[in-house]
XYZ file of C-alpha atoms in Angstrom:
588
model
C 4.531 -29.703 -5.470
C 6.986 -27.134 -4.126
C 5.610 -23.600 -4.229
C 8.727 -22.481 -6.151
C 7.495 -24.470 -9.146
C 4.429 -22.292 -9.572
C 5.650 -18.923 -8.333
C 6.970 -16.703 -11.021
C 7.773 -13.092 -11.595
C 5.691 -11.302 -14.155
C 7.844 -9.555 -16.717
C 8.318 -5.913 -15.896
C 6.278 -3.962 -18.397
C 6.668 -0.210 -18.497
C 4.765 2.485 -20.258
C 4.320 6.216 -20.064
C 1.671 7.210 -17.541
C 1.487 10.902 -16.772
C 5.149 11.126 -17.778
C 6.179 8.523 -15.188
C 7.493 5.047 -15.773
C 5.187 2.541 -14.099
C 5.866 -1.161 -13.623
C 3.426 -4.045 -13.499
C 3.576 -5.572 -10.029
C 5.092 -8.984 -9.447
C 2.705 -11.779 -8.544
C 2.318 -15.540 -8.862
C 0.854 -17.668 -11.643
C -2.755 -18.778 -11.250
C -3.840 -22.375 -11.846
C -5.222 -23.462 -15.204
C -9.005 -23.291 -15.317
C -10.290 -26.889 -15.013
C -13.689 -26.054 -16.531
C -13.668 -22.869 -18.623
C -16.956 -21.759 -20.145
C -17.268 -22.509 -23.850
C -20.517 -20.627 -24.486
C -19.451 -17.005 -23.955
C -19.477 -14.748 -27.020
C -16.612 -12.426 -26.136
C -16.468 -11.023 -29.686
C -19.698 -9.109 -29.099
C -18.039 -6.891 -26.500
C -17.054 -3.316 -27.369
C -13.393 -2.780 -28.080
C -11.154 -2.093 -25.125
C -11.214 -2.901 -21.428
C -14.629 -2.831 -19.762
C -14.968 -1.937 -16.090
C -17.706 -1.419 -13.555
C -18.513 -1.113 -9.877
C -20.027 -4.408 -8.661
C -21.560 -5.896 -5.544
C -19.170 -7.391 -2.968
C -21.577 -10.311 -2.696
C -20.913 -11.390 -6.290
C -18.195 -13.985 -6.866
C -17.196 -13.574 -10.523
C -16.153 -16.404 -12.848
C -12.931 -15.953 -14.794
C -14.215 -17.287 -18.136
C -17.693 -15.737 -17.957
C -18.610 -12.214 -19.097
C -20.093 -10.278 -16.143
C -23.870 -9.965 -16.492
C -24.206 -6.668 -14.693
C -25.352 -3.152 -15.474
C -22.238 -1.033 -15.689
C -21.914 1.799 -13.175
C -19.123 4.176 -12.239
C -20.198 5.322 -8.777
C -19.938 3.718 -5.371
C -21.500 4.894 -2.114
C -20.863 3.512 1.336
C -21.814 4.481 4.888
C -19.572 3.710 7.832
C -18.941 4.371 11.472
C -15.617 5.795 12.505
C -13.171 2.933 12.924
C -15.148 0.631 10.610
C -13.905 -1.241 7.542
C -15.887 -1.178 4.306
C -15.276 -3.132 1.124
C -16.020 -2.317 -2.502
C -15.598 -4.395 -5.640
C -14.936 -3.462 -9.245
C -14.761 -5.888 -12.124
C -12.750 -5.685 -15.362
C -13.173 -7.711 -18.544
C -12.170 -7.536 -22.183
C -12.187 -9.405 -25.475
C -8.957 -7.719 -26.569
C -5.364 -8.663 -25.986
C -3.670 -8.034 -22.668
C -4.313 -4.676 -21.019
C -1.836 -3.385 -18.462
C -3.900 -1.767 -15.726
C -2.728 0.578 -12.979
C -4.948 1.707 -10.129
C -4.894 4.924 -8.160
C -7.262 6.332 -5.575
C -7.257 9.965 -4.498
C -7.586 11.305 -0.992
C -11.122 11.559 0.398
C -12.325 15.160 0.691
C -15.438 16.477 2.416
C -17.396 19.627 1.554
C -16.154 21.192 4.785
C -12.536 20.661 3.781
C -11.767 17.628 5.922
C -9.446 15.084 4.314
C -8.867 11.377 4.737
C -5.569 10.273 3.164
C -5.581 8.151 0.037
C -4.167 5.192 1.976
C -7.512 5.011 3.783
C -8.322 2.709 0.844
C -6.209 -0.269 -0.199
C -6.498 -2.047 -3.549
C -6.169 -5.774 -4.230
C -6.599 -7.660 -7.473
C -8.709 -10.765 -6.901
C -7.070 -13.993 -8.030
C -8.565 -17.408 -8.671
C -8.035 -20.729 -6.917
C -9.346 -24.191 -7.786
C -12.458 -25.170 -5.842
C -15.037 -27.959 -5.998
C -18.623 -28.340 -4.757
C -20.493 -29.122 -1.549
C -22.045 -32.386 -2.809
C -22.457 -34.518 0.332
C -20.288 -32.330 2.520
C -18.078 -34.342 4.861
C -16.182 -37.422 3.762
C -13.197 -38.620 1.766
C -12.962 -37.078 -1.707
C -11.459 -38.189 -4.973
C -11.013 -35.074 -7.119
C -12.357 -36.784 -10.226
C -15.689 -37.409 -8.486
C -16.463 -33.732 -7.937
C -16.945 -30.801 -10.288
C -13.911 -28.512 -10.229
C -13.829 -24.846 -11.171
C -12.060 -21.601 -10.367
C -13.219 -19.420 -7.488
C -12.394 -15.741 -7.165
C -11.111 -15.472 -3.603
C -7.431 -14.552 -3.092
C -6.802 -10.848 -2.450
C -3.431 -9.954 -3.968
C -2.467 -6.559 -2.476
C -1.038 -4.960 -5.606
C -2.069 -1.853 -7.536
C -1.282 -3.007 -11.076
C -1.994 -6.105 -13.127
C -1.960 -7.425 -16.685
C -5.562 -8.223 -17.641
C -5.591 -10.925 -20.308
C -7.995 -11.194 -23.210
C -11.290 -12.959 -22.577
C -10.982 -13.044 -18.819
C -12.888 -11.420 -15.982
C -10.773 -9.857 -13.236
C -12.254 -8.380 -10.039
C -10.618 -5.671 -7.937
C -11.288 -5.500 -4.191
C -11.048 -2.158 -2.382
C -10.739 -2.117 1.401
C -11.580 1.172 3.134
C -10.520 1.563 6.768
C -12.183 4.674 8.186
C -9.890 6.283 10.799
C -11.289 6.284 14.320
C -10.562 10.016 14.562
C -12.231 10.927 11.244
C -14.725 13.767 11.353
C -18.254 12.850 10.391
C -19.443 13.999 6.985
C -19.602 13.069 3.319
C -16.294 12.461 1.553
C -15.531 12.129 -2.150
C -12.685 10.254 -3.804
C -11.835 9.198 -7.335
C -10.707 5.680 -8.191
C -8.764 5.756 -11.457
C -7.795 2.955 -13.813
C -4.857 3.894 -16.038
C -4.981 1.507 -18.998
C -2.109 0.937 -21.391
C -3.138 2.210 -24.843
C -6.580 3.372 -23.720
C -8.158 6.370 -22.027
C -8.304 6.124 -18.257
C -11.525 5.158 -16.489
C -12.679 7.014 -13.393
C -15.080 5.966 -10.658
C -16.513 8.278 -8.026
C -16.436 6.982 -4.459
C -18.722 8.612 -1.883
C -18.079 7.773 1.759
C -20.596 8.852 4.392
C -19.026 8.824 7.861
C -21.487 8.708 10.765
C -20.675 10.360 14.082
C -20.488 6.990 15.809
C -17.323 5.052 16.630
C -16.629 1.347 16.427
C -14.107 0.378 19.148
C -10.744 -1.185 18.267
C -11.005 -4.898 17.450
C -9.242 -5.855 20.680
C -12.207 -4.338 22.550
C -14.931 -6.087 20.561
C -17.146 -8.354 22.662
C -17.745 -10.840 19.818
C -15.985 -14.059 20.819
C -14.112 -15.038 17.653
C -12.284 -18.365 17.745
C -10.520 -19.312 14.502
C -7.997 -22.076 15.228
C -4.432 -21.229 14.254
C -1.918 -23.656 12.752
C 1.632 -22.257 13.056
C 3.068 -25.524 11.730
C 1.566 -24.902 8.293
C 3.603 -21.714 7.906
C 6.866 -23.451 8.773
C 6.274 -26.063 6.061
C 5.021 -23.695 3.388
C 7.754 -21.098 3.854
C 10.413 -23.768 4.401
C 11.661 -22.276 7.671
C 12.776 -24.010 10.830
C 9.993 -24.461 13.345
C 10.093 -21.712 16.009
C 13.122 -20.034 14.440
C 13.202 -16.260 14.042
C 12.262 -16.734 10.394
C 9.190 -18.671 11.529
C 8.125 -15.909 13.927
C 8.667 -13.365 11.154
C 6.223 -15.059 8.760
C 3.753 -15.744 11.553
C 3.479 -12.155 12.738
C 1.594 -10.436 9.884
C -0.828 -13.328 9.395
C -1.649 -13.558 13.105
C -1.879 -9.775 13.356
C -4.555 -9.910 10.653
C -6.468 -12.344 12.847
C -6.063 -10.176 15.937
C -7.325 -7.187 13.953
C -10.528 -9.118 13.214
C -11.221 -9.444 16.947
C -9.788 -12.915 17.629
C -10.070 -13.818 21.313
C -8.533 -17.308 21.582
C -5.003 -18.714 21.326
C -4.899 -22.262 19.933
C -2.399 -24.496 21.750
C -1.492 -28.141 21.122
C -0.566 -29.716 24.472
C 0.418 -32.968 22.829
C 1.174 -34.102 19.312
C -1.639 -34.687 16.774
C -4.665 -33.685 18.905
C -6.828 -34.099 15.786
C -4.931 -37.086 14.413
C -3.677 -36.489 10.898
C -6.706 -34.598 9.628
C -4.701 -31.622 8.327
C -2.003 -31.546 5.664
C 0.399 -30.123 8.285
C -0.071 -32.039 11.504
C 0.001 -30.234 14.839
C 3.133 -30.903 16.847
C 3.285 -30.614 20.637
C 3.977 -27.149 22.028
C 5.167 -28.808 25.227
C 7.962 -31.383 25.306
C 6.942 -34.444 27.344
C 9.814 -36.544 28.699
C 9.569 -39.635 30.871
C 12.851 -39.925 32.704
C 14.698 -43.147 33.432
C 13.532 -43.132 37.046
C 9.870 -43.011 35.941
C 9.261 -39.352 36.768
C 8.101 -36.788 34.225
C 9.735 -33.640 32.931
C 8.043 -30.968 30.791
C 9.547 -28.156 28.770
C 7.091 -25.253 28.366
C 9.380 -22.991 26.306
C 7.497 -23.167 22.995
C 4.149 -22.949 24.780
C 5.238 -19.804 26.630
C 6.689 -18.159 23.537
C 3.634 -18.896 21.386
C 1.118 -17.661 23.955
C 3.094 -14.490 24.673
C 3.549 -13.860 20.957
C -0.214 -13.980 20.373
C -0.909 -11.879 23.453
C 1.492 -9.208 22.241
C -0.579 -9.031 19.032
C -3.751 -8.458 21.061
C -5.190 -11.978 21.425
C -5.378 -12.420 25.174
C -8.843 -13.435 26.388
C -8.457 -17.229 26.319
C -5.898 -20.010 25.877
C -7.500 -23.180 24.495
C -5.280 -26.216 25.102
C -5.874 -29.295 22.919
C -6.444 -31.942 24.060
C -7.017 -34.279 26.971
C -9.280 -36.288 24.670
C -7.544 -36.284 21.291
C -8.898 -38.092 18.272
C -7.980 -41.753 18.713
C -6.900 -41.182 22.346
C -3.254 -41.332 21.268
C -0.492 -39.574 23.221
C 3.205 -39.068 22.554
C 6.245 -38.587 24.781
C 9.992 -39.129 24.740
C 11.117 -42.057 26.850
C 14.581 -41.415 28.256
C 15.212 -45.067 29.129
C 14.384 -46.260 25.608
C 15.800 -43.123 23.960
C 12.895 -42.787 21.551
C 9.434 -41.335 21.099
C 6.637 -43.490 22.461
C 3.039 -43.500 21.282
C 0.440 -44.909 23.626
C -3.316 -45.250 23.480
C -5.006 -44.305 26.733
C -8.762 -43.888 26.994
C -10.235 -41.563 29.643
C -11.094 -43.476 32.794
C -8.254 -45.988 32.481
C -5.169 -46.232 34.696
C -2.919 -45.500 31.701
C -4.820 -42.263 31.170
C -4.407 -41.231 34.819
C -0.711 -42.134 34.758
C -0.041 -39.738 31.882
C -2.334 -36.854 32.834
C -2.164 -36.555 36.634
C 1.558 -35.625 36.755
C 1.150 -33.337 33.762
C -1.761 -31.424 35.256
C 0.175 -30.904 38.482
C 3.173 -29.367 36.685
C 1.079 -27.515 34.111
C -1.125 -25.947 36.779
C 1.900 -24.709 38.682
C 3.482 -23.304 35.545
C 0.299 -21.520 34.464
C -0.002 -19.981 37.924
C 3.504 -18.546 37.715
C 2.644 -17.004 34.332
C -0.576 -15.488 35.677
C -2.713 -17.243 33.049
C -4.850 -19.526 35.256
C -8.107 -17.606 34.805
C -7.947 -17.682 30.986
C -6.629 -21.222 30.398
C -9.067 -23.865 29.172
C -8.602 -27.562 28.509
C -10.117 -27.868 25.048
C -11.911 -30.722 23.303
C -13.360 -31.127 19.832
C -16.506 -33.194 19.197
C -15.819 -35.897 21.763
C -18.500 -38.275 22.993
C -20.250 -38.099 26.416
C -18.547 -41.226 27.805
C -15.039 -39.875 27.154
C -15.979 -36.383 28.310
C -17.398 -37.577 31.639
C -14.283 -39.629 32.440
C -11.984 -36.755 31.470
C -13.982 -34.235 33.528
C -13.839 -36.465 36.594
C -10.046 -36.430 36.474
C -9.820 -32.719 35.613
C -12.148 -31.742 38.458
C -9.999 -33.701 40.885
C -6.667 -32.216 39.829
C -7.193 -28.881 38.046
C -10.813 -27.710 38.308
C -9.850 -24.061 37.957
C -9.129 -24.442 34.253
C -12.575 -25.390 33.055
C -13.283 -26.671 29.575
C -13.629 -25.330 26.056
C -15.721 -27.723 23.994
C -16.848 -27.805 20.364
C -19.983 -29.879 20.897
C -21.900 -31.771 18.236
C -23.633 -34.047 20.752
C -26.083 -31.511 22.271
C -24.520 -32.368 25.613
C -24.141 -28.920 27.167
C -26.776 -29.745 29.777
C -24.579 -32.585 31.053
C -21.759 -30.264 32.125
C -23.398 -26.942 33.113
C -20.517 -25.799 35.320
C -17.430 -27.177 33.587
C -18.048 -25.838 30.075
C -16.751 -22.310 30.502
C -16.547 -22.044 26.708
C -19.078 -24.018 24.698
C -19.555 -23.970 20.932
C -22.488 -25.859 19.434
C -22.802 -27.059 15.867
C -24.836 -24.742 13.657
C -28.522 -25.596 13.725
C -28.307 -27.244 17.152
C -30.503 -24.934 19.232
C -29.646 -24.019 22.801
C -32.466 -23.198 25.203
C -32.660 -19.476 25.856
C -32.736 -19.988 29.624
C -29.476 -21.924 29.371
C -27.831 -19.147 27.365
C -28.967 -16.610 29.967
C -27.746 -18.814 32.795
C -24.356 -19.342 31.161
C -23.935 -15.623 30.539
C -24.699 -14.911 34.194
C -21.812 -17.241 35.119
C -19.547 -15.410 32.653
C -19.425 -18.523 30.500
C -19.042 -18.239 26.719
C -21.582 -19.723 24.303
C -20.791 -19.736 20.567
C -21.720 -21.678 17.437
C -19.622 -23.205 14.671
C -19.961 -24.406 11.095
C -18.039 -27.264 9.520
C -17.981 -29.563 6.500
C -21.582 -30.680 7.050
C -23.069 -27.198 6.624
C -24.063 -26.262 3.093
C -25.320 -22.957 4.537
C -23.860 -20.810 5.909
C -20.181 -21.444 5.316
C -16.823 -20.109 4.215
C -15.868 -22.606 1.507
C -14.087 -21.147 -1.514
C -17.323 -21.584 -3.474
C -19.625 -20.163 -0.756
C -21.514 -16.984 -1.685
C -19.710 -14.082 0.043
C -22.929 -12.927 1.725
C -22.855 -16.047 3.897
C -19.798 -14.733 5.735
C -21.722 -11.568 6.612
C -24.765 -13.632 7.591
C -22.746 -15.486 10.242
C -22.364 -12.296 12.277
C -26.084 -11.525 12.072
C -27.089 -15.092 12.933
C -24.816 -14.982 15.977
C -26.749 -12.021 17.367
C -30.159 -13.322 16.281
C -29.616 -16.672 18.020
C -28.184 -14.894 21.100
C -24.724 -16.455 20.921
C -21.568 -14.718 22.119
C -19.514 -15.429 19.019
C -18.388 -17.871 16.365
C -15.886 -20.718 16.025
C -14.319 -22.093 12.841
C -11.796 -24.881 13.137
C -9.272 -23.658 10.608
C -7.811 -20.194 10.103
C -4.753 -21.371 8.177
C -4.479 -25.162 8.017
C -3.266 -24.917 4.455
C -3.469 -27.627 1.843
C -0.330 -28.498 -0.100
C -0.592 -25.588 -2.568
C -3.113 -23.192 -1.019
C -2.701 -20.480 -3.678
C -3.388 -22.959 -6.456
C -5.893 -25.528 -5.253
C -8.138 -25.209 -2.186
C -9.377 -28.810 -2.406
C -8.404 -31.380 0.221
C -8.634 -35.133 0.574
C -11.652 -34.672 2.841
C -14.306 -31.937 3.090
C -15.428 -29.304 0.580
C -12.783 -26.962 -0.832
C -11.651 -24.173 1.449
C -12.839 -25.889 4.623
C -9.312 -26.026 6.037
C -8.307 -22.353 5.684
C -9.678 -18.865 5.144
C -6.508 -16.810 4.526
C -3.568 -17.354 2.181
C 0.250 -17.395 2.423
C 2.294 -14.198 2.663
C -0.519 -12.567 4.627
C -2.993 -12.501 1.750
C -6.583 -11.991 2.812
C -9.604 -13.396 0.985
C -13.113 -12.423 0.016
C -14.271 -15.024 2.548
C -12.275 -13.531 5.408
C -13.250 -9.949 4.630
C -16.968 -10.722 4.469
C -16.799 -12.751 7.702
C -15.069 -9.784 9.345
C -17.777 -7.505 7.948
C -20.456 -9.577 9.671
C -18.534 -9.434 12.949
C -18.421 -5.636 12.714
C -22.192 -5.646 12.199
C -22.594 -7.804 15.298
C -20.591 -5.275 17.313
C -22.713 -2.435 15.962
C -25.874 -4.308 16.983
C -24.531 -4.786 20.504
C -23.548 -1.132 20.850
C -26.855 0.148 19.477
C -28.844 -2.087 21.814
C -26.986 -0.632 24.770
C -27.352 2.950 23.563
C -31.052 2.687 22.690
C -31.787 1.088 26.052
C -29.843 3.767 27.923
C -31.644 6.583 26.089
C -35.073 5.055 26.550
C -35.577 4.706 22.784
C -37.565 1.516 23.245
C -39.532 1.661 19.993
C -36.274 1.912 18.062
C -34.839 -0.924 20.149
C -37.834 -3.121 19.324
C -37.397 -2.301 15.645
C -33.709 -3.236 15.785
C -34.456 -6.517 17.540
C -37.103 -7.392 14.946
C -34.644 -6.720 12.118
C -32.017 -8.908 13.787
C -34.500 -11.688 14.585
C -35.145 -12.394 10.905
C -31.624 -13.879 10.696
C -32.375 -16.657 13.190
C -32.737 -19.116 10.327
C -30.876 -22.218 9.146
C -31.677 -22.099 5.432
C -30.715 -19.344 3.043
C -33.394 -17.012 1.734
C -33.372 -16.379 -1.998
C -32.762 -12.674 -1.391
C -30.047 -12.892 1.275
C -27.988 -10.046 -0.217
C -31.011 -7.729 -0.317
C -32.034 -8.595 3.243
C -28.503 -7.940 4.507
C -28.310 -4.625 2.645
C -31.577 -3.449 4.209
C -30.482 -4.617 7.670
C -27.175 -2.759 7.387
C -29.083 0.391 6.394
C -31.163 0.021 9.555
C -28.029 -0.063 11.700
C -26.738 3.139 10.159
C -30.097 4.931 10.378
C -30.389 4.042 14.066
C -26.795 5.110 14.652
C -27.606 8.544 13.212
C -30.781 8.775 15.279
C -29.130 7.817 18.546
C -26.447 10.492 18.084
C -28.874 13.327 17.192
């Protein structure tokens, strides 16, 4: 279905608000609820719009009355340069209420001020999701329970709240790096058409400790980008200026979360046709009539430089010398058409296609000055294929090294070649191997995929699991986290997050037009916590505060688990409090 069919402009509704004409923001139409609750007694609610502060770890259901104790105060503690999130929830039995949000500047007792745009408001919108069930595998929609998940963050400040629906609001607070420490107060106001306004007091405690800019974070974040999905969804020509224009804000969001890796497709369909929008080659391969090869690196160069200019510049992961199905594509000048061949590692056909490429590619990378950060990347390939590929790579371009998402527990087989290794969640790595790899300046991360019921970033996953990922990374002594899909969108990503394979939301974590999500924000929150842990460990060690360091390490160690505790939200809240208490102590 073309996105135009479901996008629509909400009628402009005006009313008098403090003697100003205010307009309801334009947005898009949500999907119809496939399984609305039929047991809620909305008529028992008091008249008018209800509203409350709520936990960010609660994913509300559109047709269900929130079962929470109403409160009108929020308190958060942050480092300078940190992002915090808050959630409110609105619900009503009455007819539509036009709601307008406003947040005042943050003022401290000493007279310091943080501008009102320190906080940004988004109304949370719903998308169709399903269930984990058996995890991986082909899915017929009718075989799985479908529902609505609150996930899309629509960055608008006004919305029409319909009768008998629950509507969350997400507030993102970015504390300036140059903020003065202290306690700040702000008021979040809901102006409601035909009803008295509702006010909520926000208290922000800023600690005298600074989180570095995301580009300086040590956490090795690797969310694979799919620029081809944007070209299809926005109906723009691939690599045109219009394409770059829609790419920039979405990729900047990723860079601002500490992304370290640029995803490159050396050849067409490195993962077969597993995504709705297949990956095209970023390098044009041409076999000339005389049998020699010619390569055009223009798109590759432009894409890499584009991402570097946004701040993603630690690693270039090039997929793949061992693609799914071992299929490769090139244009044959003599036959004047695209050729697809199957060439398994270790065969002459494989050598014939890769040896000339590696020679030219190596020379090109050297001229660009990118040799030390370029990796030949593979995804879940077997030991036989990997060994044959590595033999050829070591003969012709050993300086590149390999990036490998490994579900075969095979890291011991290639101790020197795997400069970037990511193991499947729950596959332990020996501590001595992690220490040895770190000494070589090799990267060791973990990843989750369709087989992991916990933790994950599906559209139905509890938000706390995104935060947990950051804590697990530090507890298990990994350098970071990999997830295979930042934006491999399904056909209608704002409407239905289900896909023909894998649980809903597995293929993407952000939405079109640079919309964030609850999933992305909570994952980012956990990454910030991981950075805070790293910084505190260094500071406590340097100051000889060894008892405090032991306490921190014990708190972190409790997250080295592979099943979810019943009280995950409570455990995370207590652990976050520990970080902030230690941050205050180390700065005294």
